mmCIF file of C-alpha atoms in Angstrom:
data_model
loop_
_atom_site.group_PDB
_atom_site.id
_atom_site.type_symbol
_atom_site.label_atom_id
_atom_site.label_comp_id
_atom_site.label_asym_id
_atom_site.label_seq_id
_atom_site.Cartn_x
_atom_site.Cartn_y
_atom_site.Cartn_z
ATOM 1 C CA ASP V 1 51.259 -165.743 -112.790
ATOM 2 C CA ALA V 2 51.589 -169.313 -113.952
ATOM 3 C CA GLY V 3 52.841 -169.878 -117.452
ATOM 4 C CA VAL V 4 51.538 -172.414 -119.920
ATOM 5 C CA THR V 5 51.318 -175.796 -118.222
ATOM 6 C CA GLN V 6 51.360 -179.137 -119.994
ATOM 7 C CA SER V 7 50.852 -182.708 -118.900
ATOM 8 C CA PRO V 8 52.178 -185.300 -118.899
ATOM 9 C CA THR V 9 55.814 -184.259 -119.220
ATOM 10 C CA HIS V 10 56.999 -187.633 -120.496
ATOM 11 C CA LEU V 11 55.208 -190.698 -121.776
ATOM 12 C CA ILE V 12 55.951 -193.863 -123.663
ATOM 13 C CA LYS V 13 53.363 -195.467 -125.928
ATOM 14 C CA THR V 14 53.265 -198.484 -128.212
ATOM 15 C CA ARG V 15 52.612 -198.249 -131.939
ATOM 16 C CA GLY V 16 48.894 -198.222 -132.685
ATOM 17 C CA GLN V 17 47.910 -196.784 -129.320
ATOM 18 C CA HIS V 18 46.219 -193.485 -128.646
ATOM 19 C CA VAL V 19 47.550 -190.538 -126.640
ATOM 20 C CA THR V 20 45.982 -187.440 -125.082
ATOM 21 C CA LEU V 21 48.106 -184.438 -124.163
ATOM 22 C CA ARG V 22 46.773 -181.588 -122.059
ATOM 23 C CA CYS V 23 47.487 -177.890 -121.874
ATOM 24 C CA SER V 24 46.409 -174.970 -119.696
ATOM 25 C CA PRO V 25 47.084 -171.524 -121.146
ATOM 26 C CA ILE V 26 48.293 -168.432 -119.369
ATOM 27 C CA SER V 27 45.425 -166.794 -117.490
ATOM 28 C CA GLY V 28 43.573 -164.429 -119.797
ATOM 29 C CA HIS V 29 44.856 -166.034 -122.981
ATOM 30 C CA LYS V 30 42.113 -167.342 -125.229
ATOM 31 C CA SER V 31 44.151 -168.762 -128.096
ATOM 32 C CA VAL V 32 45.996 -172.065 -127.853
ATOM 33 C CA SER V 33 48.266 -173.551 -130.489
ATOM 34 C CA TRP V 34 49.970 -176.924 -130.722
ATOM 35 C CA TYR V 35 53.349 -177.589 -132.284
ATOM 36 C CA GLN V 36 55.384 -180.740 -132.883
ATOM 37 C CA GLN V 37 59.149 -180.590 -132.509
ATOM 38 C CA VAL V 38 61.076 -183.556 -133.821
ATOM 39 C CA LEU V 39 64.617 -183.902 -132.537
ATOM 40 C CA GLY V 40 66.984 -181.586 -134.401
ATOM 41 C CA GLN V 41 64.266 -179.522 -136.050
ATOM 42 C CA GLY V 42 62.235 -176.417 -135.376
ATOM 43 C CA PRO V 43 58.641 -176.679 -134.135
ATOM 44 C CA GLN V 44 55.975 -177.432 -136.750
ATOM 45 C CA PHE V 45 52.441 -176.021 -136.470
ATOM 46 C CA ILE V 46 49.670 -178.539 -135.836
ATOM 47 C CA PHE V 47 46.588 -176.584 -134.699
ATOM 48 C CA GLN V 48 45.362 -173.194 -133.567
ATOM 49 C CA TYR V 49 42.234 -172.808 -131.422
ATOM 50 C CA TYR V 50 40.526 -169.592 -130.426
ATOM 51 C CA GLU V 51 37.383 -169.332 -128.340
ATOM 52 C CA LYS V 52 36.908 -173.089 -128.597
ATOM 53 C CA GLU V 53 36.938 -173.122 -132.384
ATOM 54 C CA GLU V 54 39.601 -174.581 -134.631
ATOM 55 C CA ARG V 55 41.061 -171.662 -136.548
ATOM 56 C CA GLY V 56 43.939 -173.326 -138.333
ATOM 57 C CA ARG V 57 45.432 -176.708 -139.053
ATOM 58 C CA GLY V 58 48.891 -177.619 -140.235
ATOM 59 C CA ASN V 59 49.948 -180.379 -142.573
ATOM 60 C CA PHE V 60 49.239 -183.296 -140.240
ATOM 61 C CA PRO V 61 47.100 -186.385 -140.862
ATOM 62 C CA ASP V 62 43.580 -186.824 -139.512
ATOM 63 C CA ARG V 63 45.003 -189.024 -136.753
ATOM 64 C CA PHE V 64 45.762 -185.725 -135.035
ATOM 65 C CA SER V 65 42.847 -183.899 -133.456
ATOM 66 C CA ALA V 66 42.367 -181.331 -130.739
ATOM 67 C CA ARG V 67 39.761 -179.407 -128.851
ATOM 68 C CA GLN V 68 39.517 -176.409 -126.582
ATOM 69 C CA PHE V 69 37.309 -176.266 -123.522
ATOM 70 C CA PRO V 70 35.241 -173.387 -122.073
ATOM 71 C CA ASN V 71 38.070 -172.579 -119.639
ATOM 72 C CA TYR V 72 40.416 -172.291 -122.672
ATOM 73 C CA SER V 73 42.427 -175.368 -121.763
ATOM 74 C CA SER V 74 43.087 -177.746 -124.615
ATOM 75 C CA GLU V 75 43.738 -181.365 -125.476
ATOM 76 C CA LEU V 76 45.718 -182.822 -128.346
ATOM 77 C CA ASN V 77 44.791 -186.349 -129.360
ATOM 78 C CA VAL V 78 46.786 -188.628 -131.601
ATOM 79 C CA ASN V 79 45.349 -191.965 -132.741
ATOM 80 C CA ALA V 80 47.064 -195.005 -134.227
ATOM 81 C CA LEU V 81 50.498 -193.884 -133.100
ATOM 82 C CA LEU V 82 53.447 -194.363 -135.420
ATOM 83 C CA LEU V 83 57.128 -194.437 -134.560
ATOM 84 C CA GLY V 84 57.461 -191.126 -136.406
ATOM 85 C CA ASP V 85 55.114 -189.454 -133.945
ATOM 86 C CA SER V 86 57.885 -189.535 -131.351
ATOM 87 C CA ALA V 87 58.560 -185.883 -130.615
ATOM 88 C CA LEU V 88 58.229 -183.025 -128.175
ATOM 89 C CA TYR V 89 54.688 -181.661 -128.318
ATOM 90 C CA LEU V 90 54.512 -178.006 -127.419
ATOM 91 C CA CYS V 91 51.465 -176.024 -126.433
ATOM 92 C CA ALA V 92 51.498 -172.247 -126.732
ATOM 93 C CA SER V 93 49.034 -169.575 -125.731
ATOM 94 C CA SER V 94 48.635 -165.978 -126.803
ATOM 95 C CA SER V 95 46.820 -162.871 -125.697
ATOM 96 C CA PRO V 96 43.803 -161.625 -127.647
ATOM 97 C CA ASP V 97 45.541 -158.248 -127.816
ATOM 98 C CA ARG V 98 46.493 -157.860 -131.477
ATOM 99 C CA GLY V 99 48.855 -155.081 -130.488
ATOM 100 C CA SER V 100 51.072 -157.670 -128.832
ATOM 101 C CA GLY V 101 51.659 -159.148 -132.251
ATOM 102 C CA ASN V 102 50.056 -162.376 -131.135
ATOM 103 C CA THR V 103 53.233 -163.326 -129.286
ATOM 104 C CA ILE V 104 52.951 -166.975 -128.342
ATOM 105 C CA TYR V 105 54.304 -168.336 -125.075
ATOM 106 C CA PHE V 106 55.222 -171.986 -124.851
ATOM 107 C CA GLY V 107 54.880 -174.572 -122.154
ATOM 108 C CA GLU V 108 57.648 -177.015 -121.281
ATOM 109 C CA GLY V 109 56.215 -179.612 -123.607
ATOM 110 C CA SER V 110 55.241 -183.250 -123.482
ATOM 111 C CA TRP V 111 57.866 -185.727 -124.586
ATOM 112 C CA LEU V 112 56.220 -188.598 -126.455
ATOM 113 C CA THR V 113 58.168 -191.730 -127.283
ATOM 114 C CA VAL V 114 56.478 -194.355 -129.460
ATOM 115 C CA VAL V 115 58.031 -197.830 -129.331
ATOM 116 C CA ALA T 1 54.885 -168.272 -148.521
ATOM 117 C CA GLN T 2 56.522 -166.936 -145.391
ATOM 118 C CA SER T 3 59.817 -168.455 -144.347
ATOM 119 C CA VAL T 4 62.909 -167.877 -142.258
ATOM 120 C CA ALA T 5 66.388 -169.279 -142.655
ATOM 121 C CA GLN T 6 69.115 -169.742 -140.103
ATOM 122 C CA PRO T 7 72.274 -170.334 -142.114
ATOM 123 C CA GLU T 8 74.455 -171.520 -139.226
ATOM 124 C CA ASP T 9 73.857 -174.812 -137.434
ATOM 125 C CA GLN T 10 76.269 -173.809 -134.679
ATOM 126 C CA VAL T 11 77.978 -170.670 -133.477
ATOM 127 C CA ASN T 12 80.918 -170.739 -131.067
ATOM 128 C CA VAL T 13 81.961 -167.648 -129.167
ATOM 129 C CA ALA T 14 84.261 -166.971 -126.221
ATOM 130 C CA GLU T 15 82.721 -165.726 -122.998
ATOM 131 C CA GLY T 16 82.761 -161.948 -122.866
ATOM 132 C CA ASN T 17 82.861 -161.557 -126.634
ATOM 133 C CA PRO T 18 79.937 -160.214 -128.651
ATOM 134 C CA LEU T 19 77.707 -162.794 -130.297
ATOM 135 C CA THR T 20 75.549 -162.781 -133.409
ATOM 136 C CA VAL T 21 73.072 -165.440 -134.485
ATOM 137 C CA LYS T 22 71.852 -164.908 -138.034
ATOM 138 C CA CYS T 23 68.341 -165.062 -139.452
ATOM 139 C CA THR T 24 66.983 -164.050 -142.845
ATOM 140 C CA TYR T 25 63.344 -163.941 -143.791
ATOM 141 C CA SER T 26 61.083 -164.062 -146.798
ATOM 142 C CA VAL T 27 57.584 -162.639 -146.363
ATOM 143 C CA SER T 28 54.828 -160.959 -148.274
ATOM 144 C CA GLY T 29 53.759 -157.812 -146.496
ATOM 145 C CA ASN T 30 55.117 -156.534 -143.213
ATOM 146 C CA PRO T 31 57.050 -159.111 -141.227
ATOM 147 C CA TYR T 32 56.335 -160.056 -137.639
ATOM 148 C CA LEU T 33 59.600 -161.609 -136.470
ATOM 149 C CA PHE T 34 60.508 -163.388 -133.237
ATOM 150 C CA TRP T 35 63.433 -165.003 -131.452
ATOM 151 C CA TYR T 36 63.076 -167.882 -129.004
ATOM 152 C CA VAL T 37 65.636 -169.791 -126.949
ATOM 153 C CA GLN T 38 65.457 -173.452 -125.974
ATOM 154 C CA TYR T 39 67.545 -174.936 -123.196
ATOM 155 C CA PRO T 40 68.118 -178.721 -123.123
ATOM 156 C CA ASN T 41 64.944 -180.715 -122.542
ATOM 157 C CA ARG T 42 62.865 -177.563 -122.117
ATOM 158 C CA GLY T 43 60.222 -175.655 -124.037
ATOM 159 C CA LEU T 44 60.871 -172.474 -126.006
ATOM 160 C CA GLN T 45 61.258 -169.164 -124.193
ATOM 161 C CA PHE T 46 60.338 -165.893 -125.870
ATOM 162 C CA LEU T 47 63.261 -163.468 -126.189
ATOM 163 C CA LEU T 48 62.091 -160.592 -128.354
ATOM 164 C CA LYS T 49 60.010 -159.568 -131.336
ATOM 165 C CA TYR T 50 59.860 -157.033 -134.134
ATOM 166 C CA ILE T 51 56.470 -155.767 -135.252
ATOM 167 C CA THR T 52 57.097 -152.195 -136.302
ATOM 168 C CA GLY T 53 59.062 -149.161 -135.188
ATOM 169 C CA ASP T 54 62.731 -149.046 -134.235
ATOM 170 C CA ASN T 55 64.933 -151.426 -136.134
ATOM 171 C CA LEU T 56 66.875 -152.296 -132.979
ATOM 172 C CA VAL T 57 64.733 -154.356 -130.645
ATOM 173 C CA LYS T 58 65.753 -155.079 -127.067
ATOM 174 C CA GLY T 59 64.663 -158.236 -125.312
ATOM 175 C CA SER T 60 65.252 -160.503 -122.361
ATOM 176 C CA TYR T 61 68.617 -161.444 -120.802
ATOM 177 C CA GLY T 62 70.487 -158.609 -122.542
ATOM 178 C CA PHE T 63 69.697 -159.818 -126.054
ATOM 179 C CA GLU T 64 68.796 -157.488 -128.889
ATOM 180 C CA ALA T 65 68.025 -157.934 -132.563
ATOM 181 C CA GLU T 66 68.465 -155.719 -135.578
ATOM 182 C CA PHE T 67 65.788 -155.641 -138.246
ATOM 183 C CA ASN T 68 67.200 -154.841 -141.681
ATOM 184 C CA LYS T 69 64.579 -154.525 -144.378
ATOM 185 C CA SER T 70 66.969 -154.109 -147.300
ATOM 186 C CA GLN T 71 68.870 -157.263 -146.363
ATOM 187 C CA THR T 72 65.737 -159.080 -145.128
ATOM 188 C CA SER T 73 67.583 -160.019 -141.968
ATOM 189 C CA PHE T 74 66.788 -160.146 -138.274
ATOM 190 C CA HIS T 75 70.030 -161.057 -136.523
ATOM 191 C CA LEU T 76 70.150 -161.738 -132.794
ATOM 192 C CA LYS T 77 72.959 -160.046 -130.891
ATOM 193 C CA LYS T 78 74.430 -159.672 -127.437
ATOM 194 C CA PRO T 79 77.353 -157.404 -126.544
ATOM 195 C CA SER T 80 78.984 -159.810 -124.083
ATOM 196 C CA ALA T 81 78.244 -163.538 -124.136
ATOM 197 C CA LEU T 82 77.845 -165.660 -121.012
ATOM 198 C CA VAL T 83 78.424 -169.394 -120.691
ATOM 199 C CA SER T 84 74.804 -169.625 -119.539
ATOM 200 C CA ASP T 85 73.690 -168.297 -122.961
ATOM 201 C CA SER T 86 74.641 -171.657 -124.470
ATOM 202 C CA ALA T 87 71.402 -173.024 -125.905
ATOM 203 C CA LEU T 88 69.426 -173.551 -129.117
ATOM 204 C CA TYR T 89 68.073 -170.382 -130.707
ATOM 205 C CA PHE T 90 65.124 -170.218 -133.099
ATOM 206 C CA CYS T 91 64.049 -167.416 -135.371
ATOM 207 C CA ALA T 92 60.364 -167.359 -136.352
ATOM 208 C CA VAL T 93 57.962 -165.409 -138.544
ATOM 209 C CA ARG T 94 54.230 -165.096 -138.010
ATOM 210 C CA ASP T 95 52.102 -166.206 -140.944
ATOM 211 C CA MET T 96 48.539 -164.901 -140.776
ATOM 212 C CA TRP T 97 45.737 -165.761 -143.185
ATOM 213 C CA GLY T 98 41.995 -165.522 -143.650
ATOM 214 C CA THR T 99 39.650 -162.987 -142.120
ATOM 215 C CA SER T 100 39.369 -164.483 -138.657
ATOM 216 C CA GLY T 101 42.895 -163.853 -137.496
ATOM 217 C CA THR T 102 44.239 -167.340 -138.021
ATOM 218 C CA TYR T 103 47.984 -167.466 -137.637
ATOM 219 C CA LYS T 104 50.881 -169.766 -137.135
ATOM 220 C CA TYR T 105 54.553 -169.346 -136.484
ATOM 221 C CA ILE T 106 57.082 -170.669 -138.960
ATOM 222 C CA PHE T 107 60.374 -171.532 -137.311
ATOM 223 C CA GLY T 108 63.874 -171.791 -138.646
ATOM 224 C CA THR T 109 65.949 -174.895 -138.152
ATOM 225 C CA GLY T 110 67.686 -173.480 -135.117
ATOM 226 C CA THR T 111 71.245 -172.411 -134.308
ATOM 227 C CA ARG T 112 73.141 -173.976 -131.454
ATOM 228 C CA LEU T 113 75.134 -171.378 -129.562
ATOM 229 C CA LYS T 114 78.135 -172.513 -127.560
ATOM 230 C CA VAL T 115 79.805 -169.986 -125.314
ATOM 231 C CA LEU T 116 83.250 -171.135 -124.273
ATOM 232 C CA ALA T 117 84.711 -170.199 -120.901
#
């Protein structure tokens, strides 16, 4: 089975631009989460979506938004990019089985560089 | 608030020797604890988790972790290190809130493991 897939893998944007990152979860997984990993740090929670609804949001500005589609894939959008948005953006999916402890499985990430 | 701490930025170990990567946690309620590994320029790979049950948890690639409630620790271990184990290791705790099952993972700062040939 395919794991979590993300696109694009690398991209370079200019300050003030907008970016859309895409994620397809593991088949059968209905929950998708987004994390930001700045170089040298651990991942930080941005959003959780379940059954197309936003269930949780981390401490990120309103420039960050996301959505989940009927096929459970997801998009992360960031507007008005700042240099500090340069990071690895990780998508993770998890099984609806609570007995699994909601283990999340990550994709390879999208490397965003803002210049 | 839930949190985890990884007190060592880097751990060096000789190939063939046992390795330990340390993690301590602070949670309210029962902890759900996880270890992930990140190779250069890659995403995070799940290694193992503790939810309940045996304090010694076995995971992928020969790794195991020991849950110690009295010391609030969840150290990652491997009996014999390989050069290929060299990577960045993250400890995480699941933080759940509300009535609709909202959760997030809170990660430590990571420990870089270097296994020397």
